[in-house]
Amino acid sequence: MKSVQWHDTHITILNQQALPHKTEYLDLKNIKDVWDAIVALKVRGAPAIGMTAAFGLALAAKSYETNDLAQFHANLKRDRDYLASSRPTAVNLFWALDRLMKSVANATSVNEAKTTLIHEAICIQVEDEDVCRRIGEHALSLFQDGDRIMTICNAGAIATARYGTALAPFHLAKEKGMTLHAYACETRPVLQGARLTAWELSQAGVDVTLITDNMAAQTMKAKHISAVIVGADRIAANGDTANKIGTLGLAILANAFNIPFYVAAPLSTIDLQTETGDDIPIEERAKEEVTHIAGVNIAPNVNVYNPAFDVTPHELITGIITEKGIVSGDYKTKLPTLFEEVFV
C-alpha cells in the first residue's frame, strides 16, 4: 500500500484521516491541495511529508508558463517557502524541498529544470524504501523472538515509502517468521496509534495490543515490556529528539523501569544545524483536536494547550537507529560520522 504516488498530472495520497474505517485515496492536483493535505494530516509521518512536499514542488513547477530561468527560480523559491510553512517541526519537509532546489541550481533551461525536479522527487521516494528496510534490519538485531515492544504514534509503512522506521522491525520480523509483540499507545489527541498503527500492524498479521497513553507505566510493569521504539520528526546534533507528543513520557518511564528506549529514523531526520532540542520549533495545533473526538465535543469551553510534539533529551535514548547503523552514547560526536562516506 503506497502512501504517496506520483502521476504526471497529480499526486495520489492515502488519506490517513479516513483510516481505519475507510481506505480512501485522494488526488492532489495543485500546490494548495498539497499544503492542505499536509496541514490537515491527510498525509503525515516525516518521510511521507517530505515525499509529498517534493512531489508538490515538482507538480507546481510543471505549471509555470515562463521560459525565463530567473523567473522560474523565483517562482520555485516562492512555492518552496509556501510548502515549508505547512508544518514547522518535521525536518524531512525542509530537507526534501531543499534537495529539490539544489538539484536545479545549475539547470540550463526551464524544461531541464522541470524534468530534474520530477526525477529528484521520485529518487527520494525510491531511496526511502531502501532506507527504511535497512533501518528495520538494524533494529531487528536488537530484539529477540517473542519480545514485547512498545511504540507510540505511527512510524510505519504508511508514514514512509515502505516498511516505516519504528515499525520496520515488526514488518521484517513477520517476513522472517520471527514473532514480535507490539504494544501501541493510542496517541492522543489525534489517535495515530489507535487509528493507524493498530490498523497497519493488524493488516500485516503482527500481534498488536492497543493501550491508552496513560496505561504505559502499568503495561511496562505487568506485561514485561522488552523495549520501546519510536520514530522521530527531528533529531538535534546532540541527540535530543522531537517526536509525537507523549514520547518524552515514555522515555522517562522506560528509564524508570530500566527498559531500552530506541529512536528509529533516517539520516534525513538528523539536523546537525540544530544544536539541541531547545532549538527545535514545536508545532501547536487547534484546540478542537483536544476538545473534540470524531467531531463530538467532549469538553467545556476552556483554554487548551495542544503541542503536537515533545523533545526527549539524549540521555534518555539508549540508541538511535539509522540506515547506516546504530549509534549511542556521545551523540554530538557520533551523529556527524553517519554522514561520512564510510560510517565509523
CSV table of C-alpha atoms in Angstrom, one decimal:
chain,number,residue,atom,x,y,z
A,1,MET,CA,0.0,0.0,0.0
A,2,LYS,CA,1.6,3.2,-1.2
A,3,SER,CA,1.1,6.3,1.0
A,4,VAL,CA,2.2,8.7,-1.8
A,5,GLN,CA,2.1,8.1,-5.6
A,6,TRP,CA,3.3,10.4,-8.4
A,7,HIS,CA,1.3,10.7,-11.6
A,8,ASP,CA,2.0,13.0,-14.5
A,9,THR,CA,-0.8,15.5,-13.7
A,10,HIS,CA,-1.4,14.9,-9.9
A,11,ILE,CA,-0.3,13.2,-6.7
A,12,THR,CA,-2.3,10.5,-5.1
A,13,ILE,CA,-2.1,10.0,-1.3
A,14,LEU,CA,-3.6,7.6,1.1
A,15,ASN,CA,-6.0,9.7,3.2
A,16,GLN,CA,-4.8,8.8,6.7
A,17,GLN,CA,-7.6,10.8,8.3
A,18,ALA,CA,-10.1,8.3,6.9
A,19,LEU,CA,-8.4,5.2,8.5
A,20,PRO,CA,-9.2,2.7,9.9
A,21,HIS,CA,-12.8,2.9,8.8
A,22,LYS,CA,-12.2,3.6,5.1
A,23,THR,CA,-9.3,3.1,2.7
A,24,GLU,CA,-9.5,6.2,0.7
A,25,TYR,CA,-7.1,7.8,-1.8
A,26,LEU,CA,-7.1,11.5,-2.6
A,27,ASP,CA,-5.8,13.2,-5.8
A,28,LEU,CA,-3.8,16.4,-5.1
A,29,LYS,CA,-3.9,18.5,-8.3
A,30,ASN,CA,-2.1,21.7,-7.3
A,31,ILE,CA,0.2,23.1,-4.6
A,32,LYS,CA,-2.7,24.3,-2.4
A,33,ASP,CA,-4.1,20.7,-2.3
A,34,VAL,CA,-0.6,19.5,-1.2
A,35,TRP,CA,-0.3,22.2,1.5
A,36,ASP,CA,-3.8,21.5,2.8
A,37,ALA,CA,-3.2,17.7,2.9
A,38,ILE,CA,0.0,18.1,5.0
A,39,VAL,CA,-1.6,20.6,7.4
A,40,ALA,CA,-4.8,18.5,7.8
A,41,LEU,CA,-2.7,15.3,8.5
A,42,LYS,CA,-4.2,13.6,5.5
A,43,VAL,CA,-0.6,12.7,4.8
A,44,ARG,CA,1.7,12.5,7.8
A,45,GLY,CA,4.9,10.9,9.1
A,46,ALA,CA,8.1,12.8,8.5
A,47,PRO,CA,9.3,10.8,5.4
A,48,ALA,CA,5.9,10.8,3.8
A,49,ILE,CA,5.5,14.6,4.4
A,50,GLY,CA,8.9,15.1,2.7
A,51,MET,CA,8.0,12.9,-0.3
A,52,THR,CA,4.6,14.7,-0.7
A,53,ALA,CA,6.2,18.1,-0.5
A,54,ALA,CA,8.8,17.2,-3.0
A,55,PHE,CA,6.2,15.9,-5.5
A,56,GLY,CA,4.2,19.0,-4.7
A,57,LEU,CA,7.0,21.3,-5.7
A,58,ALA,CA,7.6,19.4,-8.9
A,59,LEU,CA,3.9,19.5,-9.7
A,60,ALA,CA,3.8,23.2,-9.1
A,61,ALA,CA,6.9,23.8,-11.3
A,62,LYS,CA,5.2,21.9,-14.2
A,63,SER,CA,2.5,24.6,-14.3
A,64,TYR,CA,5.0,27.5,-14.7
A,65,GLU,CA,4.5,29.1,-18.1
A,66,THR,CA,7.7,31.1,-18.2
A,67,ASN,CA,10.7,30.1,-20.2
A,68,ASP,CA,12.9,32.6,-18.3
A,69,LEU,CA,15.2,30.7,-15.8
A,70,ALA,CA,15.4,33.6,-13.4
A,71,GLN,CA,11.6,33.9,-13.2
A,72,PHE,CA,11.4,30.1,-12.9
A,73,HIS,CA,13.7,30.1,-9.9
A,74,ALA,CA,11.8,33.0,-8.3
A,75,ASN,CA,8.5,31.1,-8.7
A,76,LEU,CA,10.2,27.9,-7.3
A,77,LYS,CA,11.5,29.7,-4.2
A,78,ARG,CA,8.1,31.2,-3.6
A,79,ASP,CA,6.4,27.8,-3.7
A,80,ARG,CA,9.2,26.1,-1.7
A,81,ASP,CA,8.6,28.6,1.1
A,82,TYR,CA,4.8,28.1,0.9
A,83,LEU,CA,5.1,24.3,1.3
A,84,ALA,CA,7.7,24.8,4.0
A,85,SER,CA,5.2,26.8,6.0
A,86,SER,CA,2.8,23.8,6.3
A,87,ARG,CA,4.4,22.2,9.4
A,88,PRO,CA,7.4,23.5,11.3
A,89,THR,CA,8.8,20.6,13.3
A,90,ALA,CA,9.5,17.7,10.8
A,91,VAL,CA,12.9,18.4,9.3
A,92,ASN,CA,12.3,16.0,6.4
A,93,LEU,CA,9.9,18.6,4.9
A,94,PHE,CA,12.7,21.1,4.6
A,95,TRP,CA,15.3,18.5,3.7
A,96,ALA,CA,13.3,17.3,0.7
A,97,LEU,CA,12.3,20.8,-0.5
A,98,ASP,CA,15.9,22.0,-0.3
A,99,ARG,CA,17.2,18.9,-2.1
A,100,LEU,CA,14.9,19.7,-5.0
A,101,MET,CA,16.0,23.3,-5.0
A,102,LYS,CA,19.7,22.3,-5.1
A,103,SER,CA,19.0,19.7,-7.9
A,104,VAL,CA,18.1,22.5,-10.4
A,105,ALA,CA,20.6,25.2,-9.3
A,106,ASN,CA,22.7,24.6,-12.4
A,107,ALA,CA,19.9,23.8,-14.9
A,108,THR,CA,20.4,25.4,-18.3
A,109,SER,CA,16.8,25.6,-19.3
A,110,VAL,CA,13.3,25.6,-17.8
A,111,ASN,CA,12.4,22.3,-19.4
A,112,GLU,CA,15.5,20.7,-18.0
A,113,ALA,CA,14.7,22.0,-14.5
A,114,LYS,CA,11.1,20.7,-14.6
A,115,THR,CA,12.3,17.2,-15.6
A,116,THR,CA,15.1,17.2,-13.0
A,117,LEU,CA,12.6,18.2,-10.2
A,118,ILE,CA,10.3,15.2,-11.0
A,119,HIS,CA,13.3,12.8,-11.2
A,120,GLU,CA,14.7,14.0,-7.9
A,121,ALA,CA,11.3,13.7,-6.1
A,122,ILE,CA,11.0,10.1,-7.5
A,123,CYS,CA,14.5,9.3,-6.3
A,124,ILE,CA,13.7,10.5,-2.8
A,125,GLN,CA,10.8,8.0,-2.7
A,126,VAL,CA,12.8,5.1,-4.1
A,127,GLU,CA,15.6,5.8,-1.7
A,128,ASP,CA,13.3,5.9,1.3
A,129,GLU,CA,12.1,2.4,0.8
A,130,ASP,CA,15.7,1.1,0.9
A,131,VAL,CA,16.5,3.3,3.8
A,132,CYS,CA,13.5,2.0,5.8
A,133,ARG,CA,14.4,-1.6,5.2
A,134,ARG,CA,17.9,-1.0,6.4
A,135,ILE,CA,16.7,0.7,9.5
A,136,GLY,CA,14.4,-2.3,10.1
A,137,GLU,CA,17.3,-4.7,9.7
A,138,HIS,CA,19.4,-2.8,12.2
A,139,ALA,CA,16.5,-2.5,14.7
A,140,LEU,CA,15.7,-6.2,14.4
A,141,SER,CA,19.2,-7.1,15.5
A,142,LEU,CA,18.3,-5.6,18.9
A,143,PHE,CA,15.3,-7.8,19.5
A,144,GLN,CA,14.7,-11.5,20.3
A,145,ASP,CA,11.9,-13.8,19.2
A,146,GLY,CA,8.9,-13.2,21.5
A,147,ASP,CA,9.9,-9.7,22.7
A,148,ARG,CA,7.2,-7.3,23.7
A,149,ILE,CA,7.9,-3.8,22.3
A,150,MET,CA,6.0,-0.6,23.0
A,151,THR,CA,5.6,2.2,20.5
A,152,ILE,CA,3.7,5.5,20.1
A,153,CYS,CA,2.2,7.3,17.1
A,154,ASN,CA,2.7,5.8,13.7
A,155,ALA,CA,6.1,5.5,12.3
A,156,GLY,CA,5.1,2.8,9.9
A,157,ALA,CA,4.8,1.9,6.2
A,158,ILE,CA,2.0,4.4,5.6
A,159,ALA,CA,4.3,7.2,7.0
A,160,THR,CA,7.1,6.3,4.6
A,161,ALA,CA,7.7,4.8,1.2
A,162,ARG,CA,7.5,1.3,2.7
A,163,TYR,CA,8.2,-0.6,6.0
A,164,GLY,CA,8.4,2.5,8.2
A,165,THR,CA,11.1,3.4,10.7
A,166,ALA,CA,10.0,2.3,14.2
A,167,LEU,CA,7.5,-0.2,12.8
A,168,ALA,CA,10.0,-1.6,10.2
A,169,PRO,CA,11.3,-4.3,12.6
A,170,PHE,CA,7.8,-5.6,13.1
A,171,HIS,CA,7.2,-5.9,9.3
A,172,LEU,CA,10.6,-7.6,8.7
A,173,ALA,CA,10.2,-9.9,11.7
A,174,LYS,CA,6.9,-11.1,10.1
A,175,GLU,CA,8.8,-11.7,6.8
A,176,LYS,CA,11.4,-13.8,8.6
A,177,GLY,CA,9.0,-15.8,10.7
A,178,MET,CA,10.0,-14.1,13.9
A,179,THR,CA,7.4,-13.1,16.5
A,180,LEU,CA,7.4,-9.6,18.0
A,181,HIS,CA,4.5,-8.4,20.1
A,182,ALA,CA,3.6,-4.8,19.6
A,183,TYR,CA,2.0,-2.6,22.3
A,184,ALA,CA,0.7,0.6,20.6
A,185,CYS,CA,-0.1,3.7,22.7
A,186,GLU,CA,-3.3,5.2,21.3
A,187,THR,CA,-1.5,8.6,20.9
A,188,ARG,CA,-3.9,11.4,21.9
A,189,PRO,CA,-5.2,13.7,20.8
A,190,VAL,CA,-5.4,12.6,17.1
A,191,LEU,CA,-5.1,8.8,17.9
A,192,GLN,CA,-2.4,7.9,15.3
A,193,GLY,CA,-1.6,4.8,17.4
A,194,ALA,CA,-5.1,3.6,17.6
A,195,ARG,CA,-6.3,4.6,14.1
A,196,LEU,CA,-3.1,3.9,12.1
A,197,THR,CA,-0.5,1.7,13.9
A,198,ALA,CA,-3.0,-0.8,15.3
A,199,TRP,CA,-4.6,-0.9,11.8
A,200,GLU,CA,-1.3,-1.2,9.9
A,201,LEU,CA,0.2,-3.9,12.1
A,202,SER,CA,-3.0,-6.0,12.3
A,203,GLN,CA,-3.3,-5.8,8.5
A,204,ALA,CA,0.2,-7.2,8.3
A,205,GLY,CA,-0.6,-10.0,10.7
A,206,VAL,CA,1.5,-8.7,13.5
A,207,ASP,CA,0.3,-9.3,17.0
A,208,VAL,CA,-0.6,-5.9,18.3
A,209,THR,CA,-2.2,-4.8,21.6
A,210,LEU,CA,-3.7,-1.3,21.9
A,211,ILE,CA,-3.5,0.7,25.1
A,212,THR,CA,-4.4,4.2,26.1
A,213,ASP,CA,-1.4,6.5,26.7
A,214,ASN,CA,-1.9,6.6,30.5
A,215,MET,CA,-1.7,2.8,30.7
A,216,ALA,CA,2.0,2.8,29.6
A,217,ALA,CA,3.6,2.5,33.0
A,218,GLN,CA,1.3,-0.3,34.1
A,219,THR,CA,1.8,-2.1,30.8
A,220,MET,CA,5.6,-1.9,31.1
A,221,LYS,CA,5.4,-3.4,34.5
A,222,ALA,CA,2.7,-6.0,34.1
A,223,LYS,CA,3.5,-7.1,30.5
A,224,HIS,CA,7.3,-7.1,30.9
A,225,ILE,CA,7.9,-4.8,28.0
A,226,SER,CA,11.4,-5.6,26.5
A,227,ALA,CA,12.0,-2.3,24.8
A,228,VAL,CA,10.4,0.9,23.5
A,229,ILE,CA,10.9,2.1,19.9
A,230,VAL,CA,9.7,5.3,18.4
A,231,GLY,CA,10.2,7.4,15.3
A,232,ALA,CA,11.4,11.0,15.1
A,233,ASP,CA,10.5,14.2,13.4
A,234,ARG,CA,13.8,16.0,14.1
A,235,ILE,CA,17.0,14.9,15.9
A,236,ALA,CA,19.3,17.7,17.0
A,237,ALA,CA,23.1,17.5,16.8
A,238,ASN,CA,23.3,16.4,20.5
A,239,GLY,CA,20.8,13.6,20.0
A,240,ASP,CA,17.8,15.3,21.6
A,241,THR,CA,14.8,14.1,19.6
A,242,ALA,CA,11.5,15.7,18.7
A,243,ASN,CA,8.7,13.2,18.2
A,244,LYS,CA,4.9,12.9,18.7
A,245,ILE,CA,3.6,14.3,22.0
A,246,GLY,CA,3.8,11.6,24.6
A,247,THR,CA,7.2,10.3,23.6
A,248,LEU,CA,9.0,12.1,26.4
A,249,GLY,CA,6.8,10.5,28.9
A,250,LEU,CA,7.5,7.0,27.5
A,251,ALA,CA,11.3,7.7,27.7
A,252,ILE,CA,11.0,8.8,31.3
A,253,LEU,CA,9.0,5.7,32.2
A,254,ALA,CA,11.4,3.4,30.3
A,255,ASN,CA,14.3,4.9,32.2
A,256,ALA,CA,12.5,4.3,35.5
A,257,PHE,CA,11.9,0.6,34.6
A,258,ASN,CA,15.4,0.2,33.1
A,259,ILE,CA,13.9,-0.6,29.6
A,260,PRO,CA,15.9,0.2,26.5
A,261,PHE,CA,14.5,3.2,24.6
A,262,TYR,CA,15.3,3.4,20.9
A,263,VAL,CA,14.7,6.1,18.2
A,264,ALA,CA,14.5,4.9,14.6
A,265,ALA,CA,14.9,7.5,11.9
A,266,PRO,CA,16.7,8.1,8.6
A,267,LEU,CA,19.6,10.4,8.2
A,268,SER,CA,17.3,13.0,6.7
A,269,THR,CA,15.7,13.4,10.1
A,270,ILE,CA,19.0,14.3,11.8
A,271,ASP,CA,19.5,18.1,11.8
A,272,LEU,CA,23.1,18.9,12.6
A,273,GLN,CA,22.4,22.6,12.3
A,274,THR,CA,20.1,22.4,15.3
A,275,GLU,CA,22.3,22.2,18.3
A,276,THR,CA,19.9,20.9,21.0
A,277,GLY,CA,16.2,20.1,21.5
A,278,ASP,CA,15.7,23.6,22.9
A,279,ASP,CA,16.2,24.9,19.4
A,280,ILE,CA,13.5,22.7,17.7
A,281,PRO,CA,10.3,24.6,17.0
A,282,ILE,CA,7.3,22.8,18.4
A,283,GLU,CA,4.1,23.0,16.4
A,284,GLU,CA,0.9,23.8,18.3
A,285,ARG,CA,-2.3,22.8,16.8
A,286,ALA,CA,-6.0,23.7,17.0
A,287,LYS,CA,-7.7,23.2,20.4
A,288,GLU,CA,-10.5,21.2,18.7
A,289,GLU,CA,-8.2,18.3,18.4
A,290,VAL,CA,-8.3,18.0,22.2
A,291,THR,CA,-11.9,19.2,22.9
A,292,HIS,CA,-13.5,17.0,20.2
A,293,ILE,CA,-13.3,13.4,19.2
A,294,ALA,CA,-14.7,12.4,15.8
A,295,GLY,CA,-16.4,15.8,15.7
A,296,VAL,CA,-18.1,15.4,19.0
A,297,ASN,CA,-17.4,18.0,21.7
A,298,ILE,CA,-16.2,16.3,24.9
A,299,ALA,CA,-15.0,19.3,26.9
A,300,PRO,CA,-16.3,22.7,28.2
A,301,ASN,CA,-15.1,25.9,26.6
A,302,VAL,CA,-11.7,26.3,28.4
A,303,ASN,CA,-8.1,27.1,27.5
A,304,VAL,CA,-6.3,24.3,25.7
A,305,TYR,CA,-2.6,23.7,25.2
A,306,ASN,CA,-2.0,21.4,22.3
A,307,PRO,CA,1.6,20.8,21.4
A,308,ALA,CA,2.0,18.3,18.6
A,309,PHE,CA,5.5,17.2,19.7
A,310,ASP,CA,7.7,16.9,22.7
A,311,VAL,CA,11.5,16.6,22.9
A,312,THR,CA,13.2,13.6,24.5
A,313,PRO,CA,16.7,14.5,25.9
A,314,HIS,CA,19.6,12.5,24.5
A,315,GLU,CA,20.5,11.0,27.9
A,316,LEU,CA,17.2,9.0,27.9
A,317,ILE,CA,17.8,7.5,24.5
A,318,THR,CA,19.6,4.1,24.5
A,319,GLY,CA,20.3,4.2,20.8
A,320,ILE,CA,19.5,6.0,17.5
A,321,ILE,CA,18.8,3.5,14.7
A,322,THR,CA,19.5,4.8,11.2
A,323,GLU,CA,20.1,3.2,7.8
A,324,LYS,CA,23.9,3.5,8.4
A,325,GLY,CA,23.7,1.6,11.8
A,326,ILE,CA,23.1,2.2,15.5
A,327,VAL,CA,24.7,5.0,17.5
A,328,SER,CA,24.6,5.5,21.2
A,329,GLY,CA,26.4,7.5,23.9
A,330,ASP,CA,28.2,10.6,22.7
A,331,TYR,CA,25.7,11.6,20.0
A,332,LYS,CA,27.3,15.0,19.4
A,333,THR,CA,30.4,13.3,18.3
A,334,LYS,CA,28.9,10.2,16.7
A,335,LEU,CA,26.0,11.6,14.7
A,336,PRO,CA,28.2,13.6,12.3
A,337,THR,CA,30.1,10.4,11.4
A,338,LEU,CA,26.9,8.9,10.0
A,339,PHE,CA,27.2,11.4,7.1
A,340,GLU,CA,30.7,10.4,6.2
A,341,GLU,CA,31.1,8.1,3.2
A,342,VAL,CA,32.3,5.2,5.3
A,343,PHE,CA,30.5,5.0,8.7
A,344,VAL,CA,32.9,4.6,11.6
